[in-house]
């Protein structure tokens, strides 16, 4: 079965403003995010990509554009099932404000029970994304053979949930996974089990440098902004 390359979108204006973007329209890449997207073709230059699939949201479309320009022979596909979690009434709000919401504790510690007001549950988010991957695996294998490599450009929580699915981790453990903006994760699928062969690779270790204010124990809902 194929190898899936998962790319989180580059850093967005919502990331730097500390907002939970969700499906809010008009959320674009910031200057750093645009630079991350421009570097993507070089980082993936050695990989023969059979298909490129992306979330319909602007920040993903902008991230993948330089790669598509460099690969005019590969047609893009859009799949809403790998679009961001529907955060409902939380969309567009500041993460700092959401920390005091009782639901945030559930999102952090028991996400399989978390459902966003006016939005969807995290369980439903994972299910739709995993179903999309399985369908694309079958399609890519049928059209390009079992050794094909294809790419999906998606969002932090979506990618984390797909990694958990590949590792056989309960969704309640997915907040232990971190994927920075424009990071690359690779999962090789086989008939019996998936293999996680890359996780959140950015080629940049800046985010590991100790900070004046160390990060706390909570996970960044939506994925976080990555290195400063």
mmCIF file of C-alpha atoms in Angstrom, residues 36-205:
data_model
loop_
_atom_site.group_PDB
_atom_site.id
_atom_site.type_symbol
_atom_site.label_atom_id
_atom_site.label_comp_id
_atom_site.label_asym_id
_atom_site.label_seq_id
_atom_site.Cartn_x
_atom_site.Cartn_y
_atom_site.Cartn_z
ATOM 1 C CA UNK A 36 7.990 27.698 4.870
ATOM 2 C CA UNK A 37 5.725 26.983 1.894
ATOM 3 C CA UNK A 38 8.352 28.277 -0.551
ATOM 4 C CA UNK A 39 10.900 25.846 0.919
ATOM 5 C CA UNK A 40 8.595 22.838 0.630
ATOM 6 C CA UNK A 41 9.423 21.912 -3.010
ATOM 7 C CA UNK A 42 13.114 21.659 -2.147
ATOM 8 C CA UNK A 43 12.477 19.555 0.931
ATOM 9 C CA UNK A 44 10.405 17.097 -1.088
ATOM 10 C CA UNK A 45 12.468 17.231 -4.290
ATOM 11 C CA UNK A 46 13.566 13.588 -4.100
ATOM 12 C CA UNK A 47 10.060 12.198 -3.679
ATOM 13 C CA UNK A 48 7.975 11.112 -6.690
ATOM 14 C CA UNK A 49 4.499 12.278 -5.667
ATOM 15 C CA UNK A 50 1.647 10.423 -7.346
ATOM 16 C CA UNK A 51 -1.147 12.637 -5.993
ATOM 17 C CA UNK A 52 -1.480 15.822 -3.945
ATOM 18 C CA UNK A 53 -4.571 16.242 -1.775
ATOM 19 C CA UNK A 54 -5.317 19.311 0.313
ATOM 20 C CA UNK A 55 -7.779 20.730 2.787
ATOM 21 C CA UNK A 56 -10.041 23.362 1.193
ATOM 22 C CA UNK A 57 -8.944 26.026 3.685
ATOM 23 C CA UNK A 58 -6.879 28.971 2.447
ATOM 24 C CA UNK A 59 -3.825 28.367 4.611
ATOM 25 C CA UNK A 60 -3.441 24.854 3.208
ATOM 26 C CA UNK A 61 -4.077 25.972 -0.360
ATOM 27 C CA UNK A 62 -1.372 28.647 0.013
ATOM 28 C CA UNK A 63 1.053 26.159 1.561
ATOM 29 C CA UNK A 64 0.754 23.713 -1.295
ATOM 30 C CA UNK A 65 0.834 26.262 -4.143
ATOM 31 C CA UNK A 66 4.664 26.420 -4.524
ATOM 32 C CA UNK A 67 4.806 22.613 -4.599
ATOM 33 C CA UNK A 68 2.122 22.467 -7.282
ATOM 34 C CA UNK A 69 3.944 25.117 -9.309
ATOM 35 C CA UNK A 70 7.080 22.961 -9.123
ATOM 36 C CA UNK A 71 5.123 19.824 -10.107
ATOM 37 C CA UNK A 72 2.847 20.863 -12.991
ATOM 38 C CA UNK A 73 2.369 17.211 -13.914
ATOM 39 C CA UNK A 74 0.578 16.473 -10.604
ATOM 40 C CA UNK A 75 -3.060 17.531 -10.422
ATOM 41 C CA UNK A 76 -4.314 18.840 -7.058
ATOM 42 C CA UNK A 77 -7.343 17.396 -5.286
ATOM 43 C CA UNK A 78 -9.359 19.003 -2.503
ATOM 44 C CA UNK A 79 -10.979 16.869 0.195
ATOM 45 C CA UNK A 80 -13.124 18.484 2.884
ATOM 46 C CA UNK A 81 -12.667 15.435 5.122
ATOM 47 C CA UNK A 82 -9.098 16.540 5.887
ATOM 48 C CA UNK A 83 -10.206 20.098 6.604
ATOM 49 C CA UNK A 84 -9.733 21.487 10.106
ATOM 50 C CA UNK A 85 -11.860 20.366 13.029
ATOM 51 C CA UNK A 86 -15.171 22.232 13.141
ATOM 52 C CA UNK A 87 -14.690 24.133 16.408
ATOM 53 C CA UNK A 88 -18.111 25.753 16.160
ATOM 54 C CA UNK A 89 -18.622 28.582 18.646
ATOM 55 C CA UNK A 90 -14.942 28.408 19.584
ATOM 56 C CA UNK A 91 -13.812 29.355 16.084
ATOM 57 C CA UNK A 92 -12.008 32.673 15.874
ATOM 58 C CA UNK A 93 -11.648 33.010 19.652
ATOM 59 C CA UNK A 94 -8.365 33.598 21.458
ATOM 60 C CA UNK A 95 -6.810 30.458 22.899
ATOM 61 C CA UNK A 96 -5.916 32.387 26.053
ATOM 62 C CA UNK A 97 -9.637 32.962 26.692
ATOM 63 C CA UNK A 98 -10.574 29.365 25.963
ATOM 64 C CA UNK A 99 -8.241 28.035 28.658
ATOM 65 C CA UNK A 100 -10.855 28.928 31.278
ATOM 66 C CA UNK A 101 -13.645 27.041 29.520
ATOM 67 C CA UNK A 102 -14.576 23.803 31.373
ATOM 68 C CA UNK A 103 -14.574 21.973 28.036
ATOM 69 C CA UNK A 104 -10.875 22.714 27.567
ATOM 70 C CA UNK A 105 -9.993 20.292 30.341
ATOM 71 C CA UNK A 106 -11.933 17.587 28.476
ATOM 72 C CA UNK A 107 -10.194 18.498 25.205
ATOM 73 C CA UNK A 108 -6.837 18.107 26.939
ATOM 74 C CA UNK A 109 -7.419 14.984 29.015
ATOM 75 C CA UNK A 110 -10.343 13.125 27.410
ATOM 76 C CA UNK A 111 -10.657 14.360 23.795
ATOM 77 C CA UNK A 112 -12.680 11.329 22.718
ATOM 78 C CA UNK A 113 -15.511 12.800 24.834
ATOM 79 C CA UNK A 114 -15.058 16.383 23.612
ATOM 80 C CA UNK A 115 -17.646 17.966 21.332
ATOM 81 C CA UNK A 116 -17.400 21.652 20.454
ATOM 82 C CA UNK A 117 -20.555 23.761 20.904
ATOM 83 C CA UNK A 118 -22.052 24.368 17.481
ATOM 84 C CA UNK A 119 -19.290 22.225 15.921
ATOM 85 C CA UNK A 120 -18.238 18.585 15.841
ATOM 86 C CA UNK A 121 -16.732 16.084 18.216
ATOM 87 C CA UNK A 122 -13.038 15.254 18.091
ATOM 88 C CA UNK A 123 -14.025 11.635 17.615
ATOM 89 C CA UNK A 124 -15.990 12.547 14.461
ATOM 90 C CA UNK A 125 -13.021 14.608 13.245
ATOM 91 C CA UNK A 126 -10.697 11.613 13.502
ATOM 92 C CA UNK A 127 -13.201 9.260 11.881
ATOM 93 C CA UNK A 128 -13.734 11.386 8.784
ATOM 94 C CA UNK A 129 -10.005 11.995 8.329
ATOM 95 C CA UNK A 130 -9.118 8.324 8.740
ATOM 96 C CA UNK A 131 -11.837 7.325 6.277
ATOM 97 C CA UNK A 132 -10.432 9.812 3.768
ATOM 98 C CA UNK A 133 -6.934 8.343 4.113
ATOM 99 C CA UNK A 134 -8.161 4.783 3.654
ATOM 100 C CA UNK A 135 -10.105 5.731 0.534
ATOM 101 C CA UNK A 136 -7.134 7.642 -0.893
ATOM 102 C CA UNK A 137 -4.816 4.734 -0.098
ATOM 103 C CA UNK A 138 -6.991 2.433 -2.175
ATOM 104 C CA UNK A 139 -7.296 4.953 -5.004
ATOM 105 C CA UNK A 140 -3.566 5.699 -5.149
ATOM 106 C CA UNK A 141 -2.662 2.007 -5.062
ATOM 107 C CA UNK A 142 -5.153 1.273 -7.831
ATOM 108 C CA UNK A 143 -3.951 4.095 -10.071
ATOM 109 C CA UNK A 144 -0.225 4.212 -9.263
ATOM 110 C CA UNK A 145 0.754 0.905 -7.688
ATOM 111 C CA UNK A 146 1.504 -0.277 -4.140
ATOM 112 C CA UNK A 147 4.815 1.599 -3.834
ATOM 113 C CA UNK A 148 3.380 5.014 -4.699
ATOM 114 C CA UNK A 149 3.886 8.084 -2.517
ATOM 115 C CA UNK A 150 1.215 10.745 -2.176
ATOM 116 C CA UNK A 151 0.782 13.890 -0.094
ATOM 117 C CA UNK A 152 -1.939 15.461 1.995
ATOM 118 C CA UNK A 153 -1.770 19.036 3.299
ATOM 119 C CA UNK A 154 -3.911 19.401 6.399
ATOM 120 C CA UNK A 155 -4.097 20.779 9.944
ATOM 121 C CA UNK A 156 -2.536 20.105 13.331
ATOM 122 C CA UNK A 157 -5.364 18.262 15.067
ATOM 123 C CA UNK A 158 -6.234 16.309 11.921
ATOM 124 C CA UNK A 159 -2.641 15.135 11.455
ATOM 125 C CA UNK A 160 -2.240 14.268 15.134
ATOM 126 C CA UNK A 161 -5.417 12.183 15.004
ATOM 127 C CA UNK A 162 -4.166 10.339 11.897
ATOM 128 C CA UNK A 163 -0.849 9.609 13.614
ATOM 129 C CA UNK A 164 -2.719 8.229 16.617
ATOM 130 C CA UNK A 165 -4.827 6.087 14.292
ATOM 131 C CA UNK A 166 -1.712 4.744 12.561
ATOM 132 C CA UNK A 167 -0.037 3.920 15.872
ATOM 133 C CA UNK A 168 -3.131 2.289 17.333
ATOM 134 C CA UNK A 169 -3.289 4.944 20.045
ATOM 135 C CA UNK A 170 -6.569 5.835 21.682
ATOM 136 C CA UNK A 171 -7.700 9.334 20.736
ATOM 137 C CA UNK A 172 -7.340 10.314 24.388
ATOM 138 C CA UNK A 173 -3.557 10.083 23.896
ATOM 139 C CA UNK A 174 -3.316 12.177 20.731
ATOM 140 C CA UNK A 175 -2.579 15.403 22.634
ATOM 141 C CA UNK A 176 0.851 13.908 23.431
ATOM 142 C CA UNK A 177 1.783 14.328 19.756
ATOM 143 C CA UNK A 178 3.187 17.595 18.387
ATOM 144 C CA UNK A 179 3.342 18.677 14.734
ATOM 145 C CA UNK A 180 4.656 22.167 13.985
ATOM 146 C CA UNK A 181 3.655 24.353 11.027
ATOM 147 C CA UNK A 182 4.891 22.977 7.695
ATOM 148 C CA UNK A 183 6.223 19.854 9.396
ATOM 149 C CA UNK A 184 6.352 16.608 7.432
ATOM 150 C CA UNK A 185 5.051 13.314 8.778
ATOM 151 C CA UNK A 186 5.260 10.090 6.763
ATOM 152 C CA UNK A 187 3.180 6.951 7.263
ATOM 153 C CA UNK A 188 3.811 3.816 5.219
ATOM 154 C CA UNK A 189 0.690 1.700 5.020
ATOM 155 C CA UNK A 190 0.827 -2.075 4.555
ATOM 156 C CA UNK A 191 -1.775 -4.812 4.425
ATOM 157 C CA UNK A 192 -1.295 -5.640 8.118
ATOM 158 C CA UNK A 193 -0.300 -2.357 9.781
ATOM 159 C CA UNK A 194 0.924 1.205 9.181
ATOM 160 C CA UNK A 195 4.473 2.284 10.010
ATOM 161 C CA UNK A 196 5.248 5.810 11.214
ATOM 162 C CA UNK A 197 8.535 6.597 9.457
ATOM 163 C CA UNK A 198 8.756 10.377 10.024
ATOM 164 C CA UNK A 199 7.105 12.506 12.679
ATOM 165 C CA UNK A 200 6.789 16.287 12.568
ATOM 166 C CA UNK A 201 10.051 16.803 10.664
ATOM 167 C CA UNK A 202 10.810 20.469 9.998
ATOM 168 C CA UNK A 203 14.599 20.259 9.671
ATOM 169 C CA UNK A 204 14.706 23.121 12.199
ATOM 170 C CA UNK A 205 15.501 22.614 15.876
#
